[in-house]
Amino acid sequence: MTDDEIRALERRDGLPDALRVLVDELPRGTWEAHPNFSPLTRFWLQRHLMFREVLERLQGDTRAFLDGRAEARAYGRQTARMAQFLLQELHGHHSIEDHHYFPVLQALDDRLEKGFVLLDADHHALDGHMNDLAQGTNEMLSGLQGPDPLAGAGRLDTRLSDFGSFIDRHLTDEEDLVVPVILRYAPEIH
C-alpha cells in the first residue's frame, strides 16, 4: 500500500484489499451474532451511528432554513449547539481510539498495521475538515445578522455534505477494520 493510499481519505472508496483480510472472513452482517461481539463493541458502533445522525440532523436543519421552513434565530442556536457537540464528541472519540484502543488492536495482527496507520492518517485529515466545519458554522452564524442570511447557510450546507462524505468513509472503513479484529481476538479492552 502506498503512502498516497494511506492518506487518501478524500479519494478512497473503501479499505484497500490488503486490509480486508478479516472483514472478508467476518463480514458486517455476521458481527452481532458472533460470540465475541461485546457491549463495548455495540457502544462503539452506536457512537458512530450517533455521529452520522447528528450530521444528518445538521444538514436537514440547514436545508429547512434554506427552504424557508425554519426561523433564523432558532436555526442558528440549534446549529451552533449541535455542531459544537458533534465536533467535541468526534475529537474525544478519536483521541480515545488513537491513545487507548488502536495500540492494543494493532498489536494483535501484523497484517493490519497499515490499516491503523490509515486510520491515524484519517484522524489527522479529519482534524482539518472539522476545523473547516467549525469555521463554516461560525460564518453562517455571523451571516444570519447580515443582509443575506441564506448565503452562509448555503455554504454550510456544502461543507456539511463534504464532511458527511469524509466522515462516513472513515467510519465505515474503521468499522470494517476494527470490529473483525475484536471478533477474532477478543482483546481485553475497557
mmCIF file of C-alpha atoms in Angstrom:
data_model
loop_
_atom_site.group_PDB
_atom_site.id
_atom_site.type_symbol
_atom_site.label_atom_id
_atom_site.label_comp_id
_atom_site.label_asym_id
_atom_site.label_seq_id
_atom_site.Cartn_x
_atom_site.Cartn_y
_atom_site.Cartn_z
ATOM 1 C CA MET A 1 0.000 0.000 0.000
ATOM 2 C CA THR A 2 1.440 3.347 -0.995
ATOM 3 C CA ASP A 3 1.590 6.441 1.205
ATOM 4 C CA ASP A 4 -0.955 8.035 -1.132
ATOM 5 C CA GLU A 5 -3.418 5.197 -0.459
ATOM 6 C CA ILE A 6 -2.876 5.561 3.272
ATOM 7 C CA ARG A 7 -3.614 9.278 3.259
ATOM 8 C CA ALA A 8 -6.365 9.373 0.647
ATOM 9 C CA LEU A 9 -9.488 9.748 2.798
ATOM 10 C CA GLU A 10 -10.969 12.186 0.300
ATOM 11 C CA ARG A 11 -10.366 9.805 -2.629
ATOM 12 C CA ARG A 12 -10.806 6.384 -1.025
ATOM 13 C CA ASP A 13 -13.868 4.277 -1.815
ATOM 14 C CA GLY A 14 -13.203 1.568 0.771
ATOM 15 C CA LEU A 15 -10.407 -0.243 2.520
ATOM 16 C CA PRO A 16 -7.605 -1.400 0.225
ATOM 17 C CA ASP A 17 -7.837 -5.138 -0.473
ATOM 18 C CA ALA A 18 -4.741 -5.884 1.628
ATOM 19 C CA LEU A 19 -6.579 -4.609 4.700
ATOM 20 C CA ARG A 20 -9.814 -6.518 4.106
ATOM 21 C CA VAL A 21 -8.429 -9.881 5.258
ATOM 22 C CA LEU A 22 -10.516 -10.103 8.428
ATOM 23 C CA VAL A 23 -13.662 -8.336 7.221
ATOM 24 C CA ASP A 24 -13.797 -10.749 4.285
ATOM 25 C CA GLU A 25 -13.745 -13.636 6.811
ATOM 26 C CA LEU A 26 -16.111 -11.878 9.234
ATOM 27 C CA PRO A 27 -18.483 -9.768 7.111
ATOM 28 C CA ARG A 28 -20.599 -6.981 8.560
ATOM 29 C CA GLY A 29 -23.862 -8.950 8.594
ATOM 30 C CA THR A 30 -22.406 -11.554 10.976
ATOM 31 C CA TRP A 31 -20.977 -9.279 13.654
ATOM 32 C CA GLU A 32 -23.776 -9.073 16.210
ATOM 33 C CA ALA A 33 -24.292 -12.853 16.262
ATOM 34 C CA HIS A 34 -20.592 -13.513 16.899
ATOM 35 C CA PRO A 35 -19.806 -14.729 20.437
ATOM 36 C CA ASN A 36 -17.102 -12.051 20.826
ATOM 37 C CA PHE A 37 -19.453 -9.168 19.971
ATOM 38 C CA SER A 38 -19.346 -7.318 23.281
ATOM 39 C CA PRO A 39 -21.346 -4.490 24.844
ATOM 40 C CA LEU A 40 -18.302 -2.249 24.335
ATOM 41 C CA THR A 41 -18.289 -3.038 20.597
ATOM 42 C CA ARG A 42 -22.006 -2.292 20.416
ATOM 43 C CA PHE A 43 -21.455 1.009 22.250
ATOM 44 C CA TRP A 44 -18.606 1.967 19.888
ATOM 45 C CA LEU A 45 -20.771 1.250 16.820
ATOM 46 C CA GLN A 46 -23.630 3.226 18.370
ATOM 47 C CA ARG A 47 -21.285 6.210 18.777
ATOM 48 C CA HIS A 48 -20.541 6.006 15.056
ATOM 49 C CA LEU A 49 -24.260 5.899 14.317
ATOM 50 C CA MET A 50 -24.810 8.916 16.575
ATOM 51 C CA PHE A 51 -22.179 10.911 14.646
ATOM 52 C CA ARG A 52 -23.961 10.106 11.395
ATOM 53 C CA GLU A 53 -27.358 11.020 12.845
ATOM 54 C CA VAL A 54 -26.203 14.369 14.262
ATOM 55 C CA LEU A 55 -24.622 15.254 10.942
ATOM 56 C CA GLU A 56 -27.826 14.288 9.123
ATOM 57 C CA ARG A 57 -29.818 16.467 11.527
ATOM 58 C CA LEU A 58 -27.467 19.420 10.974
ATOM 59 C CA GLN A 59 -27.910 19.087 7.236
ATOM 60 C CA GLY A 60 -31.671 18.658 7.495
ATOM 61 C CA ASP A 61 -31.998 21.752 9.690
ATOM 62 C CA THR A 62 -29.808 23.755 7.312
ATOM 63 C CA ARG A 63 -31.890 22.736 4.337
ATOM 64 C CA ALA A 64 -35.085 23.563 6.231
ATOM 65 C CA PHE A 65 -33.726 27.059 6.870
ATOM 66 C CA LEU A 66 -32.696 27.442 3.230
ATOM 67 C CA ASP A 67 -36.201 26.369 2.160
ATOM 68 C CA GLY A 68 -37.829 28.910 4.488
ATOM 69 C CA ARG A 69 -39.151 26.303 6.916
ATOM 70 C CA ALA A 70 -37.092 27.477 9.926
ATOM 71 C CA GLU A 71 -36.642 30.796 11.696
ATOM 72 C CA ALA A 72 -33.102 32.247 11.634
ATOM 73 C CA ARG A 73 -32.567 32.648 15.386
ATOM 74 C CA ALA A 74 -33.770 29.142 16.264
ATOM 75 C CA TYR A 75 -31.802 27.654 13.371
ATOM 76 C CA GLY A 76 -28.624 29.447 14.432
ATOM 77 C CA ARG A 77 -28.947 28.470 18.089
ATOM 78 C CA GLN A 78 -29.673 24.796 17.312
ATOM 79 C CA THR A 79 -26.949 24.542 14.675
ATOM 80 C CA ALA A 80 -24.329 26.097 16.949
ATOM 81 C CA ARG A 81 -25.222 23.690 19.750
ATOM 82 C CA MET A 82 -25.294 20.575 17.555
ATOM 83 C CA ALA A 83 -22.129 21.439 15.609
ATOM 84 C CA GLN A 84 -20.224 22.068 18.838
ATOM 85 C CA PHE A 85 -21.492 18.770 20.272
ATOM 86 C CA LEU A 86 -20.546 16.839 17.119
ATOM 87 C CA LEU A 87 -17.054 18.302 16.894
ATOM 88 C CA GLN A 88 -16.288 17.863 20.599
ATOM 89 C CA GLU A 89 -17.546 14.292 20.617
ATOM 90 C CA LEU A 90 -15.611 13.382 17.467
ATOM 91 C CA HIS A 91 -12.430 14.865 18.896
ATOM 92 C CA GLY A 92 -12.800 12.928 22.143
ATOM 93 C CA HIS A 93 -13.737 9.731 20.322
ATOM 94 C CA HIS A 94 -10.702 9.911 18.048
ATOM 95 C CA SER A 95 -8.414 10.706 20.967
ATOM 96 C CA ILE A 96 -9.549 7.603 22.884
ATOM 97 C CA GLU A 97 -9.145 5.460 19.774
ATOM 98 C CA ASP A 98 -5.665 6.796 18.994
ATOM 99 C CA HIS A 99 -4.272 6.594 22.523
ATOM 100 C CA HIS A 100 -6.079 3.650 24.046
ATOM 101 C CA TYR A 101 -7.868 1.230 21.699
ATOM 102 C CA PHE A 102 -5.880 1.256 18.482
ATOM 103 C CA PRO A 103 -2.465 0.476 20.026
ATOM 104 C CA VAL A 104 -3.974 -2.631 21.664
ATOM 105 C CA LEU A 105 -5.760 -3.732 18.493
ATOM 106 C CA GLN A 106 -2.817 -3.062 16.164
ATOM 107 C CA ALA A 107 -0.592 -5.376 18.197
ATOM 108 C CA LEU A 108 -2.957 -8.314 17.611
ATOM 109 C CA ASP A 109 -2.486 -8.803 13.862
ATOM 110 C CA ASP A 110 0.610 -7.623 11.979
ATOM 111 C CA ARG A 111 -1.237 -7.849 8.655
ATOM 112 C CA LEU A 112 -3.336 -4.837 9.656
ATOM 113 C CA GLU A 113 -0.578 -2.467 10.787
ATOM 114 C CA LYS A 114 -1.022 -0.269 7.715
ATOM 115 C CA GLY A 115 -4.746 -0.184 8.412
ATOM 116 C CA PHE A 116 -4.141 1.518 11.729
ATOM 117 C CA VAL A 117 -1.700 3.871 10.015
ATOM 118 C CA LEU A 118 -4.536 4.631 7.573
ATOM 119 C CA LEU A 119 -6.980 5.330 10.439
ATOM 120 C CA ASP A 120 -4.435 7.590 12.143
ATOM 121 C CA ALA A 121 -3.962 9.491 8.867
ATOM 122 C CA ASP A 122 -7.755 9.766 8.597
ATOM 123 C CA HIS A 123 -7.945 11.289 12.066
ATOM 124 C CA HIS A 124 -5.353 13.899 11.088
ATOM 125 C CA ALA A 125 -7.169 14.649 7.828
ATOM 126 C CA LEU A 126 -10.478 14.890 9.680
ATOM 127 C CA ASP A 127 -8.984 17.486 12.047
ATOM 128 C CA GLY A 128 -8.741 19.843 9.080
ATOM 129 C CA HIS A 129 -12.273 19.026 7.955
ATOM 130 C CA MET A 130 -13.556 19.530 11.496
ATOM 131 C CA ASN A 131 -11.871 22.940 11.650
ATOM 132 C CA ASP A 132 -13.458 23.801 8.302
ATOM 133 C CA LEU A 133 -16.875 22.773 9.593
ATOM 134 C CA ALA A 134 -16.403 24.897 12.731
ATOM 135 C CA GLN A 135 -15.366 27.857 10.588
ATOM 136 C CA GLY A 136 -18.349 27.351 8.275
ATOM 137 C CA THR A 137 -20.698 27.217 11.254
ATOM 138 C CA ASN A 138 -19.240 30.431 12.660
ATOM 139 C CA GLU A 139 -19.513 32.145 9.272
ATOM 140 C CA MET A 140 -23.138 31.046 8.973
ATOM 141 C CA LEU A 141 -23.897 32.404 12.453
ATOM 142 C CA SER A 142 -22.290 35.754 11.603
ATOM 143 C CA GLY A 143 -24.145 35.856 8.309
ATOM 144 C CA LEU A 144 -27.533 35.406 9.973
ATOM 145 C CA GLN A 145 -27.253 39.036 11.097
ATOM 146 C CA GLY A 146 -26.232 40.308 7.649
ATOM 147 C CA PRO A 147 -28.099 41.296 4.513
ATOM 148 C CA ASP A 148 -28.102 37.753 3.036
ATOM 149 C CA PRO A 149 -28.540 35.183 5.832
ATOM 150 C CA LEU A 150 -29.073 32.391 3.307
ATOM 151 C CA ALA A 151 -25.607 32.738 1.779
ATOM 152 C CA GLY A 152 -23.732 31.452 4.828
ATOM 153 C CA ALA A 153 -26.253 28.668 5.343
ATOM 154 C CA GLY A 154 -25.807 27.629 1.709
ATOM 155 C CA ARG A 155 -22.038 27.448 2.140
ATOM 156 C CA LEU A 156 -22.510 25.497 5.385
ATOM 157 C CA ASP A 157 -24.780 23.042 3.564
ATOM 158 C CA THR A 158 -21.974 22.353 1.095
ATOM 159 C CA ARG A 159 -19.460 21.918 3.917
ATOM 160 C CA LEU A 160 -21.818 19.547 5.715
ATOM 161 C CA SER A 161 -22.184 17.439 2.559
ATOM 162 C CA ASP A 162 -18.420 17.243 2.078
ATOM 163 C CA PHE A 163 -17.825 16.494 5.748
ATOM 164 C CA GLY A 164 -20.537 13.828 5.669
ATOM 165 C CA SER A 165 -18.795 12.051 2.806
ATOM 166 C CA PHE A 166 -15.416 12.118 4.550
ATOM 167 C CA ILE A 167 -16.667 11.051 7.975
ATOM 168 C CA ASP A 168 -18.842 8.260 6.578
ATOM 169 C CA ARG A 169 -15.923 6.891 4.549
ATOM 170 C CA HIS A 170 -13.714 6.977 7.628
ATOM 171 C CA LEU A 171 -16.286 5.452 9.996
ATOM 172 C CA THR A 172 -17.160 2.659 7.569
ATOM 173 C CA ASP A 173 -13.514 1.778 6.949
ATOM 174 C CA GLU A 174 -12.750 1.988 10.662
ATOM 175 C CA GLU A 175 -15.633 -0.369 11.456
ATOM 176 C CA ASP A 176 -14.547 -2.800 8.724
ATOM 177 C CA LEU A 177 -11.022 -2.896 10.151
ATOM 178 C CA VAL A 178 -11.664 -2.765 13.910
ATOM 179 C CA VAL A 179 -14.749 -4.921 14.522
ATOM 180 C CA PRO A 180 -13.325 -8.043 12.836
ATOM 181 C CA VAL A 181 -10.123 -7.671 14.916
ATOM 182 C CA ILE A 182 -12.219 -7.558 18.080
ATOM 183 C CA LEU A 183 -14.302 -10.538 16.972
ATOM 184 C CA ARG A 184 -11.284 -12.634 16.005
ATOM 185 C CA TYR A 185 -9.044 -11.918 19.005
ATOM 186 C CA ALA A 186 -11.445 -10.801 21.794
ATOM 187 C CA PRO A 187 -8.911 -8.427 23.373
ATOM 188 C CA GLU A 188 -9.334 -7.119 26.898
ATOM 189 C CA ILE A 189 -10.332 -3.516 26.276
ATOM 190 C CA HIS A 190 -12.048 -1.411 28.902
#
